[in-house]
Amino acid sequence: MTVNAEFEHPRLAAVYDLLDPDRSDLDVYLDLIGEDGARSVLDVGCGTGVLACALAARGFQVVAVDPALASLDVARAKPHAEWVRWVHGDALAVRGLGLAGFDAATMTANVAMVFLDDEDMAAALRAVRESLAPGGRLLFEAREPRLLSPELWTRESTWSRRGLPGHGEVEAWCETERIVGSLLTFRWTFVFHADGQVLTSCSTLRFRSREEIATLLEAAGFSAVELRRLPRAPERAFLAAARRS
Ligand SMILES: C[S@@+](CC[C@H](N)C(=O)[O-])C[C@H]1O[C@@H](n2cnc3c(N)ncnc32)[C@H](O)[C@@H]1O
């Protein structure tokens, strides 16, 4: 299991939420799960557990899975984390746990884009489908493929320098390294001015069209596929919703 430094390095996992404190992008998930009358949720690629803890605080039964131990350690220290079952593993790990019957499953932020090959994405979708109750709903988002460009992330457009409680001044920026077909590789650089440490994290994401995502969902046994604009970021990404047939 390869995990990016951004999520796996303890120092980077510790500043992840502080560098990106506005998580209003998660509201749509909380709203849709609440509207659906769900009681149990599987959060795949939970990272530092923002959504999982918010769901637990609202009384949902939550199992949250991520391959990055350092991010899970951050998650476990949060309020309401004690009500979440944290699982160290990737999307396929849910298969081995004998967990099933979830009313909803989520893959928030870039999680659905880390599966670079269609075979990997299909395997992840099948594993999530098996963990859902009949009629249970999977929700995830994907960035708009028309935004795939070297200009998407540049040092100028992403640079920040902030004083973070307990960490001192941290400078961060993201640069696109290369684009090959629908794969975009980018590198985050983090400078910890308290001691001068420089850490980098390189990641690749797959940009898929709505049609590609609908085809993958249907092939994995989902139906009622809906692809809608993300309310808080309609230009940036779209939301996929589908039910276990
Ligand atoms: C951009 S972060 C999003 C974290 C969280 N969902 C959020 O909204 O803050 C992507 C997450 O996907 C996780 N990830 C990477 N590969 C994965 C895989 N094969 N299965 C499940 N999660 C994976 C990473 O460890 C990371 O925590």
PDB file of C-alpha atoms in Angstrom, residues 14-185:
ATOM      1  CA  ALA A  14      -0.675  17.018  12.010  1.00  0.00           C
ATOM      2  CA  VAL A  15      -0.991  20.232   9.957  1.00  0.00           C
ATOM      3  CA  TYR A  16      -3.417  18.898   7.308  1.00  0.00           C
ATOM      4  CA  ASP A  17      -6.580  20.298   8.937  1.00  0.00           C
ATOM      5  CA  LEU A  18      -4.870  23.512  10.054  1.00  0.00           C
ATOM      6  CA  LEU A  19      -3.798  24.297   6.487  1.00  0.00           C
ATOM      7  CA  ASP A  20      -7.295  23.634   5.129  1.00  0.00           C
ATOM      8  CA  PRO A  21      -9.689  24.536   7.957  1.00  0.00           C
ATOM      9  CA  ASP A  22     -12.779  25.303   5.862  1.00  0.00           C
ATOM     10  CA  ARG A  23     -14.494  21.949   5.366  1.00  0.00           C
ATOM     11  CA  SER A  24     -17.806  23.282   4.181  1.00  0.00           C
ATOM     12  CA  ASP A  25     -17.214  20.931   1.213  1.00  0.00           C
ATOM     13  CA  LEU A  26     -18.414  18.152   3.545  1.00  0.00           C
ATOM     14  CA  ASP A  27     -21.822  19.750   4.198  1.00  0.00           C
ATOM     15  CA  VAL A  28     -23.366  18.168   1.125  1.00  0.00           C
ATOM     16  CA  TYR A  29     -22.445  14.705   2.434  1.00  0.00           C
ATOM     17  CA  LEU A  30     -23.925  15.411   5.870  1.00  0.00           C
ATOM     18  CA  ASP A  31     -27.086  16.802   4.262  1.00  0.00           C
ATOM     19  CA  LEU A  32     -27.603  13.925   1.826  1.00  0.00           C
ATOM     20  CA  ILE A  33     -26.882  11.230   4.413  1.00  0.00           C
ATOM     21  CA  GLY A  34     -29.275  12.913   6.848  1.00  0.00           C
ATOM     22  CA  GLU A  35     -32.013  13.302   4.226  1.00  0.00           C
ATOM     23  CA  ASP A  36     -31.713   9.641   3.301  1.00  0.00           C
ATOM     24  CA  GLY A  37     -32.520   8.443   6.817  1.00  0.00           C
ATOM     25  CA  ALA A  38     -29.214   6.544   7.024  1.00  0.00           C
ATOM     26  CA  ARG A  39     -28.002   5.235  10.398  1.00  0.00           C
ATOM     27  CA  SER A  40     -24.634   3.720   9.480  1.00  0.00           C
ATOM     28  CA  VAL A  41     -21.875   5.109   7.278  1.00  0.00           C
ATOM     29  CA  LEU A  42     -18.630   3.730   5.860  1.00  0.00           C
ATOM     30  CA  ASP A  43     -16.129   6.533   5.166  1.00  0.00           C
ATOM     31  CA  VAL A  44     -13.473   5.262   2.759  1.00  0.00           C
ATOM     32  CA  GLY A  45     -10.244   7.285   2.671  1.00  0.00           C
ATOM     33  CA  CYS A  46     -11.285   9.116   5.832  1.00  0.00           C
ATOM     34  CA  GLY A  47      -7.931  10.893   6.221  1.00  0.00           C
ATOM     35  CA  THR A  48      -7.885  12.917   9.430  1.00  0.00           C
ATOM     36  CA  GLY A  49     -11.475  11.955  10.152  1.00  0.00           C
ATOM     37  CA  VAL A  50     -13.290  15.294   9.815  1.00  0.00           C
ATOM     38  CA  LEU A  51     -16.417  13.770   8.259  1.00  0.00           C
ATOM     39  CA  ALA A  52     -16.322  10.601  10.368  1.00  0.00           C
ATOM     40  CA  CYS A  53     -16.220  12.587  13.622  1.00  0.00           C
ATOM     41  CA  ALA A  54     -18.945  14.977  12.411  1.00  0.00           C
ATOM     42  CA  LEU A  55     -21.150  11.975  11.591  1.00  0.00           C
ATOM     43  CA  ALA A  56     -20.421  10.326  14.960  1.00  0.00           C
ATOM     44  CA  ALA A  57     -21.321  13.581  16.719  1.00  0.00           C
ATOM     45  CA  ARG A  58     -24.717  13.410  14.973  1.00  0.00           C
ATOM     46  CA  GLY A  59     -25.335   9.869  16.206  1.00  0.00           C
ATOM     47  CA  PHE A  60     -24.434   7.848  13.108  1.00  0.00           C
ATOM     48  CA  GLN A  61     -22.604   4.539  13.443  1.00  0.00           C
ATOM     49  CA  VAL A  62     -19.362   5.130  11.559  1.00  0.00           C
ATOM     50  CA  VAL A  63     -16.558   2.933  10.282  1.00  0.00           C
ATOM     51  CA  ALA A  64     -13.714   4.966   8.802  1.00  0.00           C
ATOM     52  CA  VAL A  65     -10.945   3.448   6.687  1.00  0.00           C
ATOM     53  CA  ASP A  66      -7.633   4.904   5.542  1.00  0.00           C
ATOM     54  CA  PRO A  67      -4.224   3.495   4.583  1.00  0.00           C
ATOM     55  CA  ALA A  68      -2.354   6.430   6.225  1.00  0.00           C
ATOM     56  CA  LEU A  69      -1.636   5.611   9.875  1.00  0.00           C
ATOM     57  CA  ALA A  70      -0.471   9.132  10.725  1.00  0.00           C
ATOM     58  CA  SER A  71      -3.789  10.570   9.502  1.00  0.00           C
ATOM     59  CA  LEU A  72      -5.695   7.966  11.533  1.00  0.00           C
ATOM     60  CA  ASP A  73      -3.667   8.974  14.612  1.00  0.00           C
ATOM     61  CA  VAL A  74      -4.777  12.600  14.095  1.00  0.00           C
ATOM     62  CA  ALA A  75      -8.361  11.419  13.615  1.00  0.00           C
ATOM     63  CA  ARG A  76      -8.353   9.271  16.767  1.00  0.00           C
ATOM     64  CA  ALA A  77      -7.441  12.289  18.911  1.00  0.00           C
ATOM     65  CA  LYS A  78     -10.505  14.321  17.864  1.00  0.00           C
ATOM     66  CA  PRO A  79     -13.740  14.874  19.785  1.00  0.00           C
ATOM     67  CA  HIS A  80     -16.256  12.057  19.105  1.00  0.00           C
ATOM     68  CA  ALA A  81     -13.491   9.827  17.660  1.00  0.00           C
ATOM     69  CA  GLU A  82     -14.204   7.288  20.381  1.00  0.00           C
ATOM     70  CA  TRP A  83     -17.546   6.553  18.710  1.00  0.00           C
ATOM     71  CA  VAL A  84     -15.927   5.760  15.349  1.00  0.00           C
ATOM     72  CA  ARG A  85     -14.415   2.411  14.400  1.00  0.00           C
ATOM     73  CA  TRP A  86     -11.105   3.293  12.720  1.00  0.00           C
ATOM     74  CA  VAL A  87      -9.653   0.792  10.263  1.00  0.00           C
ATOM     75  CA  HIS A  88      -6.139   0.942   8.871  1.00  0.00           C
ATOM     76  CA  GLY A  89      -6.383  -0.155   5.264  1.00  0.00           C
ATOM     77  CA  ASP A  90      -7.332   0.789   1.754  1.00  0.00           C
ATOM     78  CA  ALA A  91     -10.721   0.618   0.068  1.00  0.00           C
ATOM     79  CA  LEU A  92     -10.374  -3.149  -0.375  1.00  0.00           C
ATOM     80  CA  ALA A  93      -9.721  -3.677   3.336  1.00  0.00           C
ATOM     81  CA  VAL A  94     -13.427  -3.437   4.155  1.00  0.00           C
ATOM     82  CA  ARG A  95     -13.870  -6.829   2.489  1.00  0.00           C
ATOM     83  CA  GLY A  96     -11.736  -8.651   5.025  1.00  0.00           C
ATOM     84  CA  LEU A  97     -13.508  -7.197   8.045  1.00  0.00           C
ATOM     85  CA  GLY A  98     -16.838  -8.876   7.574  1.00  0.00           C
ATOM     86  CA  LEU A  99     -18.481  -5.448   7.679  1.00  0.00           C
ATOM     87  CA  ALA A 100     -21.654  -5.114   5.655  1.00  0.00           C
ATOM     88  CA  GLY A 101     -25.051  -3.552   5.625  1.00  0.00           C
ATOM     89  CA  PHE A 102     -24.044   0.125   5.695  1.00  0.00           C
ATOM     90  CA  ASP A 103     -26.770   2.583   4.736  1.00  0.00           C
ATOM     91  CA  ALA A 104     -24.250   4.924   3.131  1.00  0.00           C
ATOM     92  CA  ALA A 105     -20.636   5.070   2.025  1.00  0.00           C
ATOM     93  CA  THR A 106     -18.541   8.151   1.278  1.00  0.00           C
ATOM     94  CA  MET A 107     -15.288   8.993  -0.481  1.00  0.00           C
ATOM     95  CA  THR A 108     -14.786  12.725   0.084  1.00  0.00           C
ATOM     96  CA  ALA A 109     -12.317  15.182  -1.453  1.00  0.00           C
ATOM     97  CA  ASN A 110      -9.881  13.480  -3.858  1.00  0.00           C
ATOM     98  CA  VAL A 111     -10.334   9.882  -2.689  1.00  0.00           C
ATOM     99  CA  ALA A 112     -12.111   8.605  -5.823  1.00  0.00           C
ATOM    100  CA  MET A 113      -9.330  10.105  -7.960  1.00  0.00           C
ATOM    101  CA  VAL A 114      -6.472   8.159  -6.320  1.00  0.00           C
ATOM    102  CA  PHE A 115      -7.504   5.008  -8.221  1.00  0.00           C
ATOM    103  CA  LEU A 116      -5.474   5.580 -11.347  1.00  0.00           C
ATOM    104  CA  ASP A 117      -6.354   2.421 -13.299  1.00  0.00           C
ATOM    105  CA  ASP A 118      -9.954   1.622 -14.091  1.00  0.00           C
ATOM    106  CA  GLU A 119      -9.340  -1.896 -12.691  1.00  0.00           C
ATOM    107  CA  ASP A 120      -8.362  -0.416  -9.302  1.00  0.00           C
ATOM    108  CA  MET A 121     -11.355   1.921  -9.306  1.00  0.00           C
ATOM    109  CA  ALA A 122     -13.664  -0.951 -10.291  1.00  0.00           C
ATOM    110  CA  ALA A 123     -12.283  -3.156  -7.491  1.00  0.00           C
ATOM    111  CA  ALA A 124     -12.748  -0.349  -4.947  1.00  0.00           C
ATOM    112  CA  LEU A 125     -16.322   0.278  -6.114  1.00  0.00           C
ATOM    113  CA  ARG A 126     -17.153  -3.428  -5.931  1.00  0.00           C
ATOM    114  CA  ALA A 127     -15.749  -3.658  -2.384  1.00  0.00           C
ATOM    115  CA  VAL A 128     -17.775  -0.626  -1.295  1.00  0.00           C
ATOM    116  CA  ARG A 129     -20.905  -1.969  -2.993  1.00  0.00           C
ATOM    117  CA  GLU A 130     -20.569  -5.276  -1.104  1.00  0.00           C
ATOM    118  CA  SER A 131     -20.363  -3.384   2.186  1.00  0.00           C
ATOM    119  CA  LEU A 132     -23.628  -1.501   1.550  1.00  0.00           C
ATOM    120  CA  ALA A 133     -27.118  -2.706   2.418  1.00  0.00           C
ATOM    121  CA  PRO A 134     -29.440  -3.146  -0.585  1.00  0.00           C
ATOM    122  CA  GLY A 135     -30.492   0.392  -1.519  1.00  0.00           C
ATOM    123  CA  GLY A 136     -27.547   1.856   0.408  1.00  0.00           C
ATOM    124  CA  ARG A 137     -26.009   4.885  -1.236  1.00  0.00           C
ATOM    125  CA  LEU A 138     -22.430   5.690  -2.216  1.00  0.00           C
ATOM    126  CA  LEU A 139     -21.484   9.384  -2.432  1.00  0.00           C
ATOM    127  CA  PHE A 140     -18.224  10.724  -3.775  1.00  0.00           C
ATOM    128  CA  GLU A 141     -16.877  13.618  -5.770  1.00  0.00           C
ATOM    129  CA  ALA A 142     -14.548  14.039  -8.719  1.00  0.00           C
ATOM    130  CA  ARG A 143     -12.834  17.098 -10.113  1.00  0.00           C
ATOM    131  CA  GLU A 144     -14.046  18.493 -13.412  1.00  0.00           C
ATOM    132  CA  PRO A 145     -11.869  16.968 -16.173  1.00  0.00           C
ATOM    133  CA  ARG A 146     -12.024  20.202 -18.165  1.00  0.00           C
ATOM    134  CA  LEU A 147      -9.890  21.779 -15.393  1.00  0.00           C
ATOM    135  CA  LEU A 148      -7.033  19.382 -16.142  1.00  0.00           C
ATOM    136  CA  SER A 149      -4.277  21.842 -16.997  1.00  0.00           C
ATOM    137  CA  PRO A 150      -0.744  22.752 -15.884  1.00  0.00           C
ATOM    138  CA  GLU A 151      -2.304  25.957 -14.543  1.00  0.00           C
ATOM    139  CA  LEU A 152      -4.644  24.090 -12.163  1.00  0.00           C
ATOM    140  CA  TRP A 153      -2.100  24.211  -9.340  1.00  0.00           C
ATOM    141  CA  THR A 154       0.798  26.626  -9.497  1.00  0.00           C
ATOM    142  CA  ARG A 155       3.053  27.994  -6.789  1.00  0.00           C
ATOM    143  CA  GLU A 156       1.468  31.437  -7.290  1.00  0.00           C
ATOM    144  CA  SER A 157      -2.120  30.240  -6.970  1.00  0.00           C
ATOM    145  CA  THR A 158      -1.575  27.918  -3.994  1.00  0.00           C
ATOM    146  CA  TRP A 159       1.147  29.590  -1.904  1.00  0.00           C
ATOM    147  CA  SER A 160       0.404  30.354   1.740  1.00  0.00           C
ATOM    148  CA  ARG A 161       2.396  31.130   4.870  1.00  0.00           C
ATOM    149  CA  ARG A 162       0.593  30.888   8.174  1.00  0.00           C
ATOM    150  CA  GLY A 163       1.306  30.651  11.857  1.00  0.00           C
ATOM    151  CA  LEU A 164      -0.184  27.336  12.974  1.00  0.00           C
ATOM    152  CA  PRO A 165      -0.821  26.686  16.680  1.00  0.00           C
ATOM    153  CA  GLY A 166       1.879  24.337  17.980  1.00  0.00           C
ATOM    154  CA  HIS A 167       3.788  24.310  14.681  1.00  0.00           C
ATOM    155  CA  GLY A 168       5.006  27.877  14.122  1.00  0.00           C
ATOM    156  CA  GLU A 169       5.116  29.456  10.675  1.00  0.00           C
ATOM    157  CA  VAL A 170       4.434  26.979   7.883  1.00  0.00           C
ATOM    158  CA  GLU A 171       4.808  27.866   4.225  1.00  0.00           C
ATOM    159  CA  ALA A 172       3.103  25.616   1.674  1.00  0.00           C
ATOM    160  CA  TRP A 173       2.567  25.519  -2.052  1.00  0.00           C
ATOM    161  CA  CYS A 174       1.578  23.099  -4.776  1.00  0.00           C
ATOM    162  CA  GLU A 175       2.990  22.756  -8.281  1.00  0.00           C
ATOM    163  CA  THR A 176       1.835  20.660 -11.189  1.00  0.00           C
ATOM    164  CA  GLU A 177       4.682  18.353 -12.222  1.00  0.00           C
ATOM    165  CA  ARG A 178       3.221  16.748 -15.317  1.00  0.00           C
ATOM    166  CA  ILE A 179       0.067  15.728 -17.105  1.00  0.00           C
ATOM    167  CA  VAL A 180      -0.051  12.446 -18.965  1.00  0.00           C
ATOM    168  CA  GLY A 181      -3.430  11.763 -20.540  1.00  0.00           C
ATOM    169  CA  SER A 182      -5.971  12.104 -17.731  1.00  0.00           C
ATOM    170  CA  LEU A 183      -3.348  11.761 -14.986  1.00  0.00           C
ATOM    171  CA  LEU A 184      -2.125  14.868 -13.197  1.00  0.00           C
ATOM    172  CA  THR A 185       0.942  14.630 -10.967  1.00  0.00           C
TER     173      THR A 185
END
